[in-house]
């Protein structure tokens, strides 16, 4: 080994050589589990391996190819294109003439566009290529339905802390690893937690730490690991899962949950203005008329974020989120608005009653526009008695709740409902 021929990274050197060496994914590799049954039968179909980074997608693909005796071609969608796919097809055709099957492993398959993914279809369909795609993104959104229908999706899970710890112990005892390196037990515990189920990151950090001190301590692990940032792909599913968790924690009046998910988003690098817009939406959708002040506060928080930026403006977001979580809840306006939209979309466009129409010209007045309209301030009883919907229309779109300030709204609405001759109001549940 020379300066110009450095060793492979620890994670690469310790890559499992057999399926039995794989750590984790027991839901796929345990007795009677999907991959175990496939390998036992020798009939391996195309697969999409979906899971977070560092859980063994590439390793599993290589091992599967070895188990079924297939030729393995590895491509990365980051750098490969249709030309590379054609070359793989040519090679697969040549090997098929010798009776050997070919597995095409396509890492980061979600980075292939529709045309590139479509180029795979006929060869997967014919069985010339057995495709194993790996992705950290939800295949439902990132993989073409036609390709998805020809492959079975297997979900890989992040490794548990115990499984990461097992890998670290292996690295310290295996001849291919860091045998002889002294590491304190509490340092291994810390790294097992920090890795968040990412085996590659855990092993990479351990390798760096082994070069920093004779004995690896928790302090050395912290130095080697660098700043801990919560994992979040700003364009991926995790991002939307986090904003969903924040919204639902606010809706469920769970203050700690709301603050925790907000912190995860901000620390993970989310645009604070995006979060502010979503918080404004929460005020309108879930707080509504139960506390009209909530919307004003959230608009002020958005303005503060825009004015101060991060991190100073983040406190305004935290204040808004706590306020929303503690506020009484009402989605009556949200429901009423959906009802109104559905009523418009699902029915014919009925004409506006003549007495409600604008009459700026003499001709319009001659046609009866505005005729008989009862102006509320001149004739309150007549105003209540006239119709405000197209003839024969009875909608019942809005139903107030008894939450917070809207309890007062409900009482006012009961009186107005009776004055309009529409009977007793039915409150929302």
PDB file of N, CA, C and O in Angstrom, residues 332-357:
ATOM      1  N   UNK A 332     -64.501  25.134  11.713  1.00  0.00           N
ATOM      2  CA  UNK A 332     -65.818  25.351  11.115  1.00  0.00           C
ATOM      3  C   UNK A 332     -65.732  26.158   9.820  1.00  0.00           C
ATOM      4  O   UNK A 332     -66.429  25.861   8.850  1.00  0.00           O
ATOM      5  N   UNK A 333     -64.875  27.189   9.776  1.00  0.00           N
ATOM      6  CA  UNK A 333     -64.742  27.984   8.561  1.00  0.00           C
ATOM      7  C   UNK A 333     -64.076  27.148   7.469  1.00  0.00           C
ATOM      8  O   UNK A 333     -64.464  27.204   6.297  1.00  0.00           O
ATOM      9  N   UNK A 334     -63.078  26.343   7.845  1.00  0.00           N
ATOM     10  CA  UNK A 334     -62.406  25.454   6.894  1.00  0.00           C
ATOM     11  C   UNK A 334     -63.413  24.495   6.263  1.00  0.00           C
ATOM     12  O   UNK A 334     -63.435  24.313   5.042  1.00  0.00           O
ATOM     13  N   UNK A 335     -64.248  23.897   7.098  1.00  0.00           N
ATOM     14  CA  UNK A 335     -65.258  22.960   6.593  1.00  0.00           C
ATOM     15  C   UNK A 335     -66.294  23.692   5.746  1.00  0.00           C
ATOM     16  O   UNK A 335     -66.698  23.226   4.673  1.00  0.00           O
ATOM     17  N   UNK A 336     -66.727  24.869   6.230  1.00  0.00           N
ATOM     18  CA  UNK A 336     -67.728  25.635   5.495  1.00  0.00           C
ATOM     19  C   UNK A 336     -67.210  26.039   4.110  1.00  0.00           C
ATOM     20  O   UNK A 336     -67.948  25.998   3.115  1.00  0.00           O
ATOM     21  N   UNK A 337     -65.933  26.402   4.044  1.00  0.00           N
ATOM     22  CA  UNK A 337     -65.360  26.801   2.764  1.00  0.00           C
ATOM     23  C   UNK A 337     -65.288  25.604   1.805  1.00  0.00           C
ATOM     24  O   UNK A 337     -65.597  25.731   0.620  1.00  0.00           O
ATOM     25  N   UNK A 338     -64.906  24.440   2.312  1.00  0.00           N
ATOM     26  CA  UNK A 338     -64.897  23.242   1.461  1.00  0.00           C
ATOM     27  C   UNK A 338     -66.314  22.916   0.988  1.00  0.00           C
ATOM     28  O   UNK A 338     -66.521  22.531  -0.163  1.00  0.00           O
ATOM     29  N   UNK A 339     -67.284  23.073   1.891  1.00  0.00           N
ATOM     30  CA  UNK A 339     -68.674  22.830   1.509  1.00  0.00           C
ATOM     31  C   UNK A 339     -69.121  23.784   0.403  1.00  0.00           C
ATOM     32  O   UNK A 339     -69.822  23.387  -0.538  1.00  0.00           O
ATOM     33  N   UNK A 340     -68.707  25.040   0.536  1.00  0.00           N
ATOM     34  CA  UNK A 340     -69.087  26.037  -0.470  1.00  0.00           C
ATOM     35  C   UNK A 340     -68.463  25.700  -1.831  1.00  0.00           C
ATOM     36  O   UNK A 340     -69.131  25.775  -2.871  1.00  0.00           O
ATOM     37  N   UNK A 341     -67.188  25.341  -1.819  1.00  0.00           N
ATOM     38  CA  UNK A 341     -66.533  24.980  -3.073  1.00  0.00           C
ATOM     39  C   UNK A 341     -67.179  23.762  -3.712  1.00  0.00           C
ATOM     40  O   UNK A 341     -67.397  23.723  -4.936  1.00  0.00           O
ATOM     41  N   UNK A 342     -67.492  22.766  -2.891  1.00  0.00           N
ATOM     42  CA  UNK A 342     -68.139  21.562  -3.422  1.00  0.00           C
ATOM     43  C   UNK A 342     -69.517  21.878  -3.987  1.00  0.00           C
ATOM     44  O   UNK A 342     -69.925  21.326  -5.018  1.00  0.00           O
ATOM     45  N   UNK A 343     -70.242  22.779  -3.317  1.00  0.00           N
ATOM     46  CA  UNK A 343     -71.566  23.153  -3.793  1.00  0.00           C
ATOM     47  C   UNK A 343     -71.486  23.827  -5.155  1.00  0.00           C
ATOM     48  O   UNK A 343     -72.315  23.598  -6.041  1.00  0.00           O
ATOM     49  N   UNK A 344     -70.463  24.654  -5.330  1.00  0.00           N
ATOM     50  CA  UNK A 344     -70.287  25.342  -6.610  1.00  0.00           C
ATOM     51  C   UNK A 344     -69.852  24.357  -7.702  1.00  0.00           C
ATOM     52  O   UNK A 344     -70.326  24.416  -8.844  1.00  0.00           O
ATOM     53  N   UNK A 345     -68.966  23.443  -7.348  1.00  0.00           N
ATOM     54  CA  UNK A 345     -68.426  22.518  -8.353  1.00  0.00           C
ATOM     55  C   UNK A 345     -69.424  21.444  -8.751  1.00  0.00           C
ATOM     56  O   UNK A 345     -69.377  20.936  -9.871  1.00  0.00           O
ATOM     57  N   UNK A 346     -70.314  21.084  -7.834  1.00  0.00           N
ATOM     58  CA  UNK A 346     -71.197  19.943  -8.071  1.00  0.00           C
ATOM     59  C   UNK A 346     -72.587  20.322  -8.563  1.00  0.00           C
ATOM     60  O   UNK A 346     -73.443  19.458  -8.714  1.00  0.00           O
ATOM     61  N   UNK A 347     -72.842  21.603  -8.773  1.00  0.00           N
ATOM     62  CA  UNK A 347     -74.187  22.004  -9.198  1.00  0.00           C
ATOM     63  C   UNK A 347     -74.093  22.960 -10.379  1.00  0.00           C
ATOM     64  O   UNK A 347     -73.030  23.505 -10.676  1.00  0.00           O
ATOM     65  N   UNK A 348     -75.189  23.154 -11.039  1.00  0.00           N
ATOM     66  CA  UNK A 348     -75.222  24.093 -12.155  1.00  0.00           C
ATOM     67  C   UNK A 348     -75.083  25.520 -11.643  1.00  0.00           C
ATOM     68  O   UNK A 348     -75.381  25.816 -10.478  1.00  0.00           O
ATOM     69  N   UNK A 349     -74.602  26.399 -12.496  1.00  0.00           N
ATOM     70  CA  UNK A 349     -74.395  27.787 -12.130  1.00  0.00           C
ATOM     71  C   UNK A 349     -75.728  28.540 -12.200  1.00  0.00           C
ATOM     72  O   UNK A 349     -76.135  29.038 -13.257  1.00  0.00           O
ATOM     73  N   UNK A 350     -76.428  28.578 -11.081  1.00  0.00           N
ATOM     74  CA  UNK A 350     -77.741  29.214 -11.030  1.00  0.00           C
ATOM     75  C   UNK A 350     -77.593  30.733 -11.062  1.00  0.00           C
ATOM     76  O   UNK A 350     -76.622  31.286 -10.542  1.00  0.00           O
ATOM     77  N   UNK A 351     -78.562  31.436 -11.635  1.00  0.00           N
ATOM     78  CA  UNK A 351     -78.459  32.893 -11.757  1.00  0.00           C
ATOM     79  C   UNK A 351     -78.602  33.599 -10.413  1.00  0.00           C
ATOM     80  O   UNK A 351     -79.252  33.091  -9.490  1.00  0.00           O
ATOM     81  N   UNK A 352     -77.971  34.742 -10.323  1.00  0.00           N
ATOM     82  CA  UNK A 352     -78.112  35.571  -9.128  1.00  0.00           C
ATOM     83  C   UNK A 352     -79.530  36.137  -9.095  1.00  0.00           C
ATOM     84  O   UNK A 352     -80.023  36.651 -10.116  1.00  0.00           O
ATOM     85  N   UNK A 353     -80.262  36.031  -7.962  1.00  0.00           N
ATOM     86  CA  UNK A 353     -81.617  36.601  -7.884  1.00  0.00           C
ATOM     87  C   UNK A 353     -81.606  38.073  -8.289  1.00  0.00           C
ATOM     88  O   UNK A 353     -80.664  38.816  -7.985  1.00  0.00           O
ATOM     89  N   UNK A 354     -82.683  38.516  -8.959  1.00  0.00           N
ATOM     90  CA  UNK A 354     -82.716  39.880  -9.489  1.00  0.00           C
ATOM     91  C   UNK A 354     -82.506  40.938  -8.412  1.00  0.00           C
ATOM     92  O   UNK A 354     -81.806  41.933  -8.630  1.00  0.00           O
ATOM     93  N   UNK A 355     -83.095  40.719  -7.235  1.00  0.00           N
ATOM     94  CA  UNK A 355     -83.007  41.782  -6.215  1.00  0.00           C
ATOM     95  C   UNK A 355     -81.588  41.930  -5.657  1.00  0.00           C
ATOM     96  O   UNK A 355     -81.255  42.940  -5.022  1.00  0.00           O
ATOM     97  N   UNK A 356     -80.711  40.947  -5.881  1.00  0.00           N
ATOM     98  CA  UNK A 356     -79.330  41.050  -5.408  1.00  0.00           C
ATOM     99  C   UNK A 356     -78.377  41.572  -6.476  1.00  0.00           C
ATOM    100  O   UNK A 356     -77.206  41.808  -6.204  1.00  0.00           O
ATOM    101  N   UNK A 357     -78.885  41.782  -7.685  1.00  0.00           N
ATOM    102  CA  UNK A 357     -77.987  42.186  -8.765  1.00  0.00           C
ATOM    103  C   UNK A 357     -77.686  43.682  -8.725  1.00  0.00           C
ATOM    104  O   UNK A 357     -78.490  44.482  -8.255  1.00  0.00           O
TER     105      UNK A 357
END
